[in-house]
PDB file of C-alpha atoms and ligand atoms in Angstrom:
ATOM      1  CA  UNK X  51     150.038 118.297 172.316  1.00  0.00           C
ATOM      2  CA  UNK X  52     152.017 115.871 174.226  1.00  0.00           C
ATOM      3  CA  UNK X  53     155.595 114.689 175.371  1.00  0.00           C
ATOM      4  CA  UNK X  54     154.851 111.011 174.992  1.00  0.00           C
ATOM      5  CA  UNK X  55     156.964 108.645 176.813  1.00  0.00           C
ATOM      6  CA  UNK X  56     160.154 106.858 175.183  1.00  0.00           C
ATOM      7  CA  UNK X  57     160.503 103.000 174.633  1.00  0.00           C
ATOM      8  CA  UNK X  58     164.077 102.309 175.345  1.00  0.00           C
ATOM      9  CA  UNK X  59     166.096  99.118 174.713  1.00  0.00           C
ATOM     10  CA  UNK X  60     165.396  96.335 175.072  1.00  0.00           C
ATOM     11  CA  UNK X  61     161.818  96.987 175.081  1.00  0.00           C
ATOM     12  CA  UNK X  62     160.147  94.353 172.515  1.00  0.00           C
ATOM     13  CA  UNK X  63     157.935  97.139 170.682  1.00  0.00           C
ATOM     14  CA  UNK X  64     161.609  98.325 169.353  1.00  0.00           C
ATOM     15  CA  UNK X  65     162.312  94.782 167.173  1.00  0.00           C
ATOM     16  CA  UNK X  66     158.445  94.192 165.713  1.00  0.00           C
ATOM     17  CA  UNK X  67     158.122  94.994 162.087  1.00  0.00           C
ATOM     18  CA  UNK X  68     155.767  98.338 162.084  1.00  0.00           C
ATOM     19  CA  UNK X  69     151.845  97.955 160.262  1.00  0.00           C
ATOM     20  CA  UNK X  70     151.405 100.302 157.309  1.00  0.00           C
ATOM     21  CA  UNK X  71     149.495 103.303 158.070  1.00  0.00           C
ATOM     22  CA  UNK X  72     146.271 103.258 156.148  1.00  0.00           C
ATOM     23  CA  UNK X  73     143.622 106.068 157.933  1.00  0.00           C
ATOM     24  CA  UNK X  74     144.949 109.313 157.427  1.00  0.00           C
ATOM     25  CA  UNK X  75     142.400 110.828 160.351  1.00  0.00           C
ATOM     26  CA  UNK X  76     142.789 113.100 163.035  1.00  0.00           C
ATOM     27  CA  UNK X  77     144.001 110.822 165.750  1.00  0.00           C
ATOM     28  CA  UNK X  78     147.203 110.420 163.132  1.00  0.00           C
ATOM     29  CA  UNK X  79     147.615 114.222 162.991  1.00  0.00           C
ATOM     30  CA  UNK X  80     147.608 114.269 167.064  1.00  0.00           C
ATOM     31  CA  UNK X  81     150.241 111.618 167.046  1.00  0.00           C
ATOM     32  CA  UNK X  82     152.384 113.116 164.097  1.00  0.00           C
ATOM     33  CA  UNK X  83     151.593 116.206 167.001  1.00  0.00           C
ATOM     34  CA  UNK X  84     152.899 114.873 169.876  1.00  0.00           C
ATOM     35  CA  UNK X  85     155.884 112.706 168.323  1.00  0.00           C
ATOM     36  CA  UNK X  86     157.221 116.128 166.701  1.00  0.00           C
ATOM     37  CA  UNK X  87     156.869 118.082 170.435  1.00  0.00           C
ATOM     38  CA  UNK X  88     158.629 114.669 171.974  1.00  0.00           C
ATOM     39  CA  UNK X  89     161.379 114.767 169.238  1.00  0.00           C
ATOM     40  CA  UNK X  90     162.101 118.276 170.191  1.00  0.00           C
ATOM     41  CA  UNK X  91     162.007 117.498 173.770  1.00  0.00           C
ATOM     42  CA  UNK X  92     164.448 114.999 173.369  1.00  0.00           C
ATOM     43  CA  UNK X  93     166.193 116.855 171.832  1.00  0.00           C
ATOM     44  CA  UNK X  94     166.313 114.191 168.995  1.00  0.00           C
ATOM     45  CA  UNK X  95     167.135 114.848 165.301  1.00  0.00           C
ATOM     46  CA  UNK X  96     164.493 111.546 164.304  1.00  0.00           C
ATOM     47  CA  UNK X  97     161.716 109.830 166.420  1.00  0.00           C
ATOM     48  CA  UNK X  98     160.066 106.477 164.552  1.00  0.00           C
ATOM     49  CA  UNK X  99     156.630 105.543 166.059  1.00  0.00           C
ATOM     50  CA  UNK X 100     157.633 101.965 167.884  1.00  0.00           C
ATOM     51  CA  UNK X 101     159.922 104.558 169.517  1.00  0.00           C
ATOM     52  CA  UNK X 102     156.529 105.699 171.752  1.00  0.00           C
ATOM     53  CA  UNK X 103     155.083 102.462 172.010  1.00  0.00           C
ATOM     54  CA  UNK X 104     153.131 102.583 168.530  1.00  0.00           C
ATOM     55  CA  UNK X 105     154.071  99.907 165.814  1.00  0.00           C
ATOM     56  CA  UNK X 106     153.036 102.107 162.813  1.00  0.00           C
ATOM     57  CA  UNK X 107     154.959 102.708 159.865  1.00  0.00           C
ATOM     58  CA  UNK X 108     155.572 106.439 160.877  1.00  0.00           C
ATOM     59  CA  UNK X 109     158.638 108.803 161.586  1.00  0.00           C
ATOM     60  CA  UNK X 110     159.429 112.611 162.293  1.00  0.00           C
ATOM     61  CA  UNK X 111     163.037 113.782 161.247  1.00  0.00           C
ATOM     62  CA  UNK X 112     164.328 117.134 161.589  1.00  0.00           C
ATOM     63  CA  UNK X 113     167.684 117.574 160.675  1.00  0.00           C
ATOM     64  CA  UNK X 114     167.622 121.456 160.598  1.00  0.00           C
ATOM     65  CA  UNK X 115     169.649 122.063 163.816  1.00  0.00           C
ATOM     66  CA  UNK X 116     172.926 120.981 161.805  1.00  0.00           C
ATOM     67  CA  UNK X 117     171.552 121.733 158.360  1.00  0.00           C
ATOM     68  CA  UNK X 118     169.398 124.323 158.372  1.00  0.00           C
ATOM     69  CA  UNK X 119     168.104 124.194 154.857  1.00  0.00           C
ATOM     70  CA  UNK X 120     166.368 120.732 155.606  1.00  0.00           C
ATOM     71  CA  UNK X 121     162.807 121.236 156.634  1.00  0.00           C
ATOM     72  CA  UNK X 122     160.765 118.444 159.148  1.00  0.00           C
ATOM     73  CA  UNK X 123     159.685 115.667 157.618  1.00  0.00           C
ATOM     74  CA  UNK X 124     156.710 113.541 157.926  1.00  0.00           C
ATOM     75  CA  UNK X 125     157.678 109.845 157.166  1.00  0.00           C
ATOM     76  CA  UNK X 126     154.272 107.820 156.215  1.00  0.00           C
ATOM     77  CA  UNK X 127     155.168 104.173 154.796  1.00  0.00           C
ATOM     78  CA  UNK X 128     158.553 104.807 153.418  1.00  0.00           C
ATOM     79  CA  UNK X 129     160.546 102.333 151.183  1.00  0.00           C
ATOM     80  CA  UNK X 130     163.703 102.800 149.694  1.00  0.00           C
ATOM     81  CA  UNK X 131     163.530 102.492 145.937  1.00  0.00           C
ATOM     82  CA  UNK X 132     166.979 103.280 144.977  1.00  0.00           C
ATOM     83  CA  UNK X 133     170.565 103.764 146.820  1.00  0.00           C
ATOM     84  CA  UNK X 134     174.117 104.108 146.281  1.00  0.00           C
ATOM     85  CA  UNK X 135     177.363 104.714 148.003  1.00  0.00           C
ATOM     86  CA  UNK X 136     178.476 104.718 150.783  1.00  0.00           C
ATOM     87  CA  UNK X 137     179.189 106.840 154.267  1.00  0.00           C
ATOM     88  CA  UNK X 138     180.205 105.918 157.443  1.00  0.00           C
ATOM     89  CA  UNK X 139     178.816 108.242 160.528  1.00  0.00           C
ATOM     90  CA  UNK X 140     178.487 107.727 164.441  1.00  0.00           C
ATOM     91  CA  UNK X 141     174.778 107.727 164.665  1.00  0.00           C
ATOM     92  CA  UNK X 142     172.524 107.782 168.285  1.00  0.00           C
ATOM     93  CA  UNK X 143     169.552 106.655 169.179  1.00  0.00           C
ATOM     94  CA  UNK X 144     166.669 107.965 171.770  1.00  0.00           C
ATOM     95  CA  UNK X 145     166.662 104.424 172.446  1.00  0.00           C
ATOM     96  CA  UNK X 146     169.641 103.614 173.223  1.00  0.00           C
ATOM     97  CA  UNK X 147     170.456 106.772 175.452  1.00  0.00           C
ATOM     98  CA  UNK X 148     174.209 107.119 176.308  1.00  0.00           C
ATOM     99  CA  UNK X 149     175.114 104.888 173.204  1.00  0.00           C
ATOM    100  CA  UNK X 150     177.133 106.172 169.879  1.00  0.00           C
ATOM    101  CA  UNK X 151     178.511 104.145 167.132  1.00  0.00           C
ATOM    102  CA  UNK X 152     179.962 104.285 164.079  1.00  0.00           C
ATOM    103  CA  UNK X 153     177.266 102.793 161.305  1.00  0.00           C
ATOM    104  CA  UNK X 154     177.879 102.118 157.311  1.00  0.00           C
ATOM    105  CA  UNK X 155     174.539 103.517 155.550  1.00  0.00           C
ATOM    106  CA  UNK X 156     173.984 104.422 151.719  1.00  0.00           C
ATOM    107  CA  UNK X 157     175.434 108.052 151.048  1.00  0.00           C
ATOM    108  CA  UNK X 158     172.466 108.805 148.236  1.00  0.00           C
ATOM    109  CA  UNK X 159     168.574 107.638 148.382  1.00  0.00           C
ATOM    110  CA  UNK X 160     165.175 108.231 146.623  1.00  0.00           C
ATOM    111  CA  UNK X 161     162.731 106.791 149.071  1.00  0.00           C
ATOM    112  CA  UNK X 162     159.523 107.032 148.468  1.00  0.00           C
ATOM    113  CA  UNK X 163     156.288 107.674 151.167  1.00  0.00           C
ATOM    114  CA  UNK X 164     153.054 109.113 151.852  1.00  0.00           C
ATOM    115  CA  UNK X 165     152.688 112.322 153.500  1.00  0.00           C
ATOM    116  CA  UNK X 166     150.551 113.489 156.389  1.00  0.00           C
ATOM    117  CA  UNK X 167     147.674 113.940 154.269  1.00  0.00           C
ATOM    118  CA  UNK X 168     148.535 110.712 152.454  1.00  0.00           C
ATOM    119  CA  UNK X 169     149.679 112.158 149.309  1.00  0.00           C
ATOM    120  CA  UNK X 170     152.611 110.244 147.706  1.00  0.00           C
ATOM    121  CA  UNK X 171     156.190 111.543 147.709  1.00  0.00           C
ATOM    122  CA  UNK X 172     159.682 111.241 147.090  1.00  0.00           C
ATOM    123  CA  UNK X 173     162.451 112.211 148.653  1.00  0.00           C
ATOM    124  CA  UNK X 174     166.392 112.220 147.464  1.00  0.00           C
ATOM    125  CA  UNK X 175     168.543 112.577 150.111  1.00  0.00           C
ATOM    126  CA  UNK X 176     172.048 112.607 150.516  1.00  0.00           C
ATOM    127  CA  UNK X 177     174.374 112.539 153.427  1.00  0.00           C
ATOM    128  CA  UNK X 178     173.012 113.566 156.705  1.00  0.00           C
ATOM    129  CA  UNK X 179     169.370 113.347 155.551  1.00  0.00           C
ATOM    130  CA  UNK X 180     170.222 110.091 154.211  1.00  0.00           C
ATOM    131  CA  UNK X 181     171.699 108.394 157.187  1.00  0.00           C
ATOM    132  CA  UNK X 182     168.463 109.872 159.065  1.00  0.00           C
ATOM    133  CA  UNK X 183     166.001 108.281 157.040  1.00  0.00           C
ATOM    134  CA  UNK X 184     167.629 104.981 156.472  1.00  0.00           C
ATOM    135  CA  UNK X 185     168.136 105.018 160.353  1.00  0.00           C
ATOM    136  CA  UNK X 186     163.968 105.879 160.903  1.00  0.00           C
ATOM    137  CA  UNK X 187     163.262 103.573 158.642  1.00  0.00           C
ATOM    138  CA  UNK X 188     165.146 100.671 160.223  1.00  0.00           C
ATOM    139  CA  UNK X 189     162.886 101.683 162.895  1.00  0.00           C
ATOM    140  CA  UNK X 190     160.001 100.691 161.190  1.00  0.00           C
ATOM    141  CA  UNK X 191     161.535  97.161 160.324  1.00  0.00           C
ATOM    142  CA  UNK X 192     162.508  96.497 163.972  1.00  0.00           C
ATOM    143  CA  UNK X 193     166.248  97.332 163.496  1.00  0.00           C
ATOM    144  CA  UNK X 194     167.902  99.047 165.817  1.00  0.00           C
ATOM    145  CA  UNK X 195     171.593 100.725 165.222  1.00  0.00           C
ATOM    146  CA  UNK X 196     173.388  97.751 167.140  1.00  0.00           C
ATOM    147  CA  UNK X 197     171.906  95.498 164.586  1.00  0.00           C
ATOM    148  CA  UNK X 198     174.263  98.103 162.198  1.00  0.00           C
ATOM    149  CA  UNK X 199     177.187  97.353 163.710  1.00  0.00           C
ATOM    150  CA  UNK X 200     179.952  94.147 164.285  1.00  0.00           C
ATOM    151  CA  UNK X 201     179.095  91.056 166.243  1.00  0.00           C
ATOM    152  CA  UNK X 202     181.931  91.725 168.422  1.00  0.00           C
ATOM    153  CA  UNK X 203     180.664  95.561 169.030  1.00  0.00           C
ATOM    154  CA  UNK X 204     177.267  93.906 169.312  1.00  0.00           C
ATOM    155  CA  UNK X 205     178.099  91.740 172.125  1.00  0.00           C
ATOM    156  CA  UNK X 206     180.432  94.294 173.790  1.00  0.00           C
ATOM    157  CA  UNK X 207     177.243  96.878 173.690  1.00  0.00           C
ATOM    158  CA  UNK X 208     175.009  94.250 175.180  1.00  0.00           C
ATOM    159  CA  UNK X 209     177.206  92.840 178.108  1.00  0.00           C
ATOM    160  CA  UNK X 210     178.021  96.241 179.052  1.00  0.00           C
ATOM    161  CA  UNK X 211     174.388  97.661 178.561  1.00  0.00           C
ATOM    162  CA  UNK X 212     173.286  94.889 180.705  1.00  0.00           C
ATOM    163  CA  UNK X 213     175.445  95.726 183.280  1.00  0.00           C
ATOM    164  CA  UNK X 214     173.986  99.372 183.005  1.00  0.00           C
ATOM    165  CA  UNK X 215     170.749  98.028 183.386  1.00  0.00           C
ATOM    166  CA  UNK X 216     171.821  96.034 186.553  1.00  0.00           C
ATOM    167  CA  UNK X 217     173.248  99.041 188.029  1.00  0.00           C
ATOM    168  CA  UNK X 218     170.167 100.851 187.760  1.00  0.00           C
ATOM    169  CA  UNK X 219     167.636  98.739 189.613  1.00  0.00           C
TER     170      UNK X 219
HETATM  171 NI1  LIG I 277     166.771 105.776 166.743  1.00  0.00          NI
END
């Protein structure tokens, strides 16, 4: 196993839309592997595979550390068939390190995915497990949580990110 290295903004592998996974072999179960040990290195509660440089339709999510009856998922091809509600929570990113904001997401979901073996399943989630998926899966489409927020927050983010940035180098 393997801490691989995270993509942070504005890195271009972040905004792609992510290819369907269709071999289910052993180099997937190495990188399903090593994106669980870098999610826990993190520590991160969800790591999406253009997260470590791979644009695959694949996420990890472990929630457990705040809800403990919420096992880790394995997130193969996941689309949203049905959701309702509404719930507002100040969501992070490994991405977007240093960065919080308050995002409107879907309280309840059924989404529906392949496993690590490739086996189809569905999930309902509500609340936190909710927000986490919806917030992998936007992931997967390119979308990061600024793309969640107001145009005014947006440009506030990026003027003062870019400043960061500056500072930095
Ligand atoms: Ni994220």
């Amino acid at each position: 196993m393997a801490v691989l290295d995270i993509k942070k903004y504005p890195s271009p592998v972040l905004k792609k839309k992510a290819a369907p996974v269709s071999v289910f072999d052993e180099a997937l179960q190495q990188l399903i592997e090593d994106m669980v040990e870098t999610m826990y290195a993190a520590p991160g509660v969800g790591l999406a595979a253009p997260q470590v440089g791979i644009s695959k339709r694949l996420a990890v999510i472990d929630i457990s550390s705040r809800d403990e009856k919420y096992p880790l998922i394995v997130l193969i091809n996941p689309s949203i068939v049905k959701s309702e509600g509404e719930i507002e929570f100040e969501e992070g990113c490994l991405s977007i390190p240093e960065y919080t904001a308050k995002v409107k997401r879907s309280e309840n979901l059924i989404v529906r995915a392949h496993d690590r073996a490739g086996t189809e399943v569905e999930i309902e989630a509500g609340g936190l497990l909710a927000i986490a998926l919806q917030h992998e899966i936007d992931h997967l489409d390119g979308l990061l949580l600024i793309d969640r927020i107001s145009p005014i927050k947006r440009e506030f983010f990026k003027k003062r990110y870019r400043k960061a940035l500056k500072t930095e180098k």
